[in-house]
XYZ file of N, CA and C in Angstrom:
219
model
N 0.799 -1.215 0.000
C 0.000 0.000 0.000
C 0.838 1.275 0.000
N 1.906 1.347 0.793
C 2.724 2.563 0.841
C 3.432 2.795 -0.488
N 3.924 1.722 -1.112
C 4.571 1.877 -2.414
C 3.583 2.493 -3.393
N 2.362 2.050 -3.351
C 1.333 2.566 -4.249
C 1.082 4.046 -3.980
N 0.987 4.407 -2.710
C 0.766 5.815 -2.354
C 1.927 6.687 -2.835
N 3.149 6.215 -2.578
C 4.338 6.970 -2.974
C 4.379 7.126 -4.491
N 4.140 6.041 -5.230
C 4.190 6.118 -6.681
C 3.065 6.961 -7.259
N 1.904 6.891 -6.653
C 0.793 7.717 -7.119
C 1.151 9.189 -6.994
N 1.681 9.572 -5.843
C 2.073 10.962 -5.639
C 3.223 11.353 -6.567
N 4.197 10.466 -6.717
C 5.347 10.761 -7.583
C 4.892 10.920 -9.026
N 3.933 10.113 -9.460
C 3.439 10.217 -10.831
C 2.685 11.521 -11.066
N 2.229 12.154 -9.988
C 1.546 13.449 -10.084
C 2.534 14.609 -10.013
N 3.831 14.280 -9.952
C 4.861 15.309 -9.940
C 5.198 15.861 -8.571
N 4.740 15.175 -7.522
C 5.006 15.625 -6.155
C 6.457 15.293 -5.804
N 7.149 16.212 -5.155
C 8.550 15.997 -4.793
C 8.664 14.985 -3.648
N 9.845 14.447 -3.495
C 10.102 13.485 -2.421
C 9.838 14.125 -1.064
N 10.273 15.361 -0.918
C 10.063 16.080 0.349
C 8.569 16.241 0.642
N 7.793 16.604 -0.385
C 6.350 16.767 -0.204
C 5.655 15.434 0.078
N 6.130 14.373 -0.577
C 5.561 13.040 -0.328
C 5.812 12.640 1.117
N 7.036 12.828 1.581
C 7.363 12.435 2.956
C 6.513 13.217 3.955
N 6.281 14.485 3.670
C 5.459 15.311 4.563
C 4.004 14.852 4.551
N 3.454 14.643 3.358
C 2.033 14.290 3.279
C 1.733 12.896 3.815
N 2.689 11.970 3.726
C 2.477 10.616 4.239
C 3.050 10.430 5.648
N 3.672 11.482 6.168
C 4.285 11.449 7.501
C 5.327 10.339 7.620
N 6.194 10.277 6.604
C 7.314 9.343 6.603
C 8.567 10.132 6.234
N 9.732 9.561 6.476
C 10.984 10.264 6.179
C 11.295 10.232 4.689
N 12.171 11.150 4.270
C 12.619 11.160 2.879
C 13.251 9.825 2.506
N 14.024 9.266 3.420
C 14.688 7.996 3.129
C 13.675 6.863 2.966
N 12.552 6.933 3.659
C 11.513 5.914 3.490
C 10.861 6.045 2.115
N 10.641 7.271 1.671
C 10.106 7.488 0.323
C 11.068 6.889 -0.705
N 12.349 7.186 -0.557
C 13.347 6.654 -1.477
C 13.409 5.126 -1.413
N 13.224 4.567 -0.226
C 13.206 3.115 -0.047
C 12.067 2.497 -0.855
N 10.876 3.101 -0.789
C 9.721 2.578 -1.531
C 9.955 2.681 -3.041
N 10.525 3.793 -3.485
C 10.826 3.938 -4.905
C 11.862 2.908 -5.356
N 12.843 2.655 -4.500
C 13.867 1.650 -4.809
C 13.242 0.260 -4.916
N 12.319 -0.052 -4.021
C 11.652 -1.361 -4.063
C 10.901 -1.558 -5.372
N 10.239 -0.523 -5.825
C 9.505 -0.613 -7.090
C 10.467 -0.829 -8.246
N 11.567 -0.104 -8.238
C 12.567 -0.284 -9.299
C 13.091 -1.719 -9.318
N 13.290 -2.308 -8.143
C 13.785 -3.678 -8.081
C 12.739 -4.677 -8.571
N 11.470 -4.406 -8.297
C 10.402 -5.310 -8.739
C 10.233 -5.303 -10.248
N 10.237 -4.109 -10.842
C 9.953 -3.980 -12.264
C 11.202 -3.891 -13.135
N 12.345 -3.582 -12.535
C 13.616 -3.424 -13.232
C 13.521 -2.450 -14.416
N 12.961 -1.274 -14.180
C 12.871 -0.287 -15.263
C 14.216 0.395 -15.491
N 14.338 1.071 -16.620
C 15.573 1.793 -16.914
C 15.480 3.258 -16.493
N 14.288 3.711 -16.102
C 14.114 5.095 -15.648
C 12.921 5.169 -14.700
N 12.825 6.267 -13.983
C 11.693 6.457 -13.080
C 10.389 6.552 -13.862
N 10.414 7.224 -15.008
C 9.181 7.338 -15.796
C 8.724 5.970 -16.285
N 9.652 5.098 -16.626
C 9.287 3.743 -17.025
C 8.713 2.981 -15.831
N 9.264 3.190 -14.646
C 8.749 2.551 -13.435
C 7.325 3.007 -13.164
N 7.065 4.301 -13.317
C 5.720 4.828 -13.097
C 4.741 4.246 -14.102
N 5.159 4.128 -15.359
C 4.293 3.554 -16.381
C 4.006 2.081 -16.079
N 5.044 1.326 -15.709
C 4.866 -0.092 -15.398
C 3.942 -0.265 -14.199
N 4.082 0.605 -13.226
C 3.204 0.568 -12.055
C 1.762 0.840 -12.477
N 1.570 1.833 -13.336
C 0.219 2.160 -13.805
C -0.396 0.975 -14.542
N 0.384 0.301 -15.353
C -0.118 -0.882 -16.046
C -0.493 -1.981 -15.057
N 0.376 -2.205 -14.091
C 0.153 -3.278 -13.122
C -1.071 -3.036 -12.256
N -1.406 -1.778 -12.033
C -2.539 -1.461 -11.166
C -3.781 -1.075 -11.946
N -3.736 -1.195 -13.281
C -4.903 -0.929 -14.102
C -5.222 0.533 -14.320
N -4.244 1.423 -14.134
C -4.489 2.851 -14.330
C -4.317 3.299 -15.773
N -3.803 2.425 -16.644
C -3.631 2.763 -18.049
C -3.526 1.477 -18.838
N -3.539 1.585 -20.149
C -3.346 0.424 -21.016
C -2.139 0.689 -21.898
N -1.484 -0.358 -22.410
C -0.281 -0.154 -23.216
C -0.518 0.738 -24.432
N -1.697 0.694 -25.020
C -1.966 1.460 -26.228
C -2.370 2.907 -25.942
N -2.696 3.239 -24.707
C -3.217 4.573 -24.427
C -2.224 5.668 -24.786
N -0.956 5.486 -24.505
C 0.040 6.487 -24.852
C 0.216 6.619 -26.350
N 0.163 5.514 -27.066
C 0.293 5.554 -28.518
C -0.910 6.236 -29.151
N -2.101 6.023 -28.587
C -3.305 6.680 -29.117
C -3.185 8.183 -28.987
N -2.693 8.633 -27.834
C -2.570 10.077 -27.610
C -1.605 10.721 -28.592
N -0.599 9.968 -29.032
C 0.374 10.506 -29.990
C -0.075 10.283 -31.429
N -1.230 9.654 -31.646
C -1.754 9.425 -32.990
C -1.141 8.232 -33.682
N -0.493 7.338 -32.933
C 0.155 6.173 -33.534
C -0.807 5.008 -33.714
N -1.911 4.997 -32.974
C -2.876 3.902 -33.055
C -4.231 4.499 -33.350
N -4.932 3.950 -34.337
C -6.263 4.506 -34.649
C -7.259 4.329 -33.534
């Protein structure tokens, strides 16, 4: 649950400091949760980790980004 909260806030552009304040956890705990997600999904970037998380939790579909760019009818 905390990883989900941290990633949801991070995907909204919230800073680590703001996440730690709003969830009442330390900055290092926020970084720990982000690190755990990176280890689970093995992404090459934070944005890829956020996308993989969104897919895993049903917040988006693989084609949704391509549709927005006009790549998929």
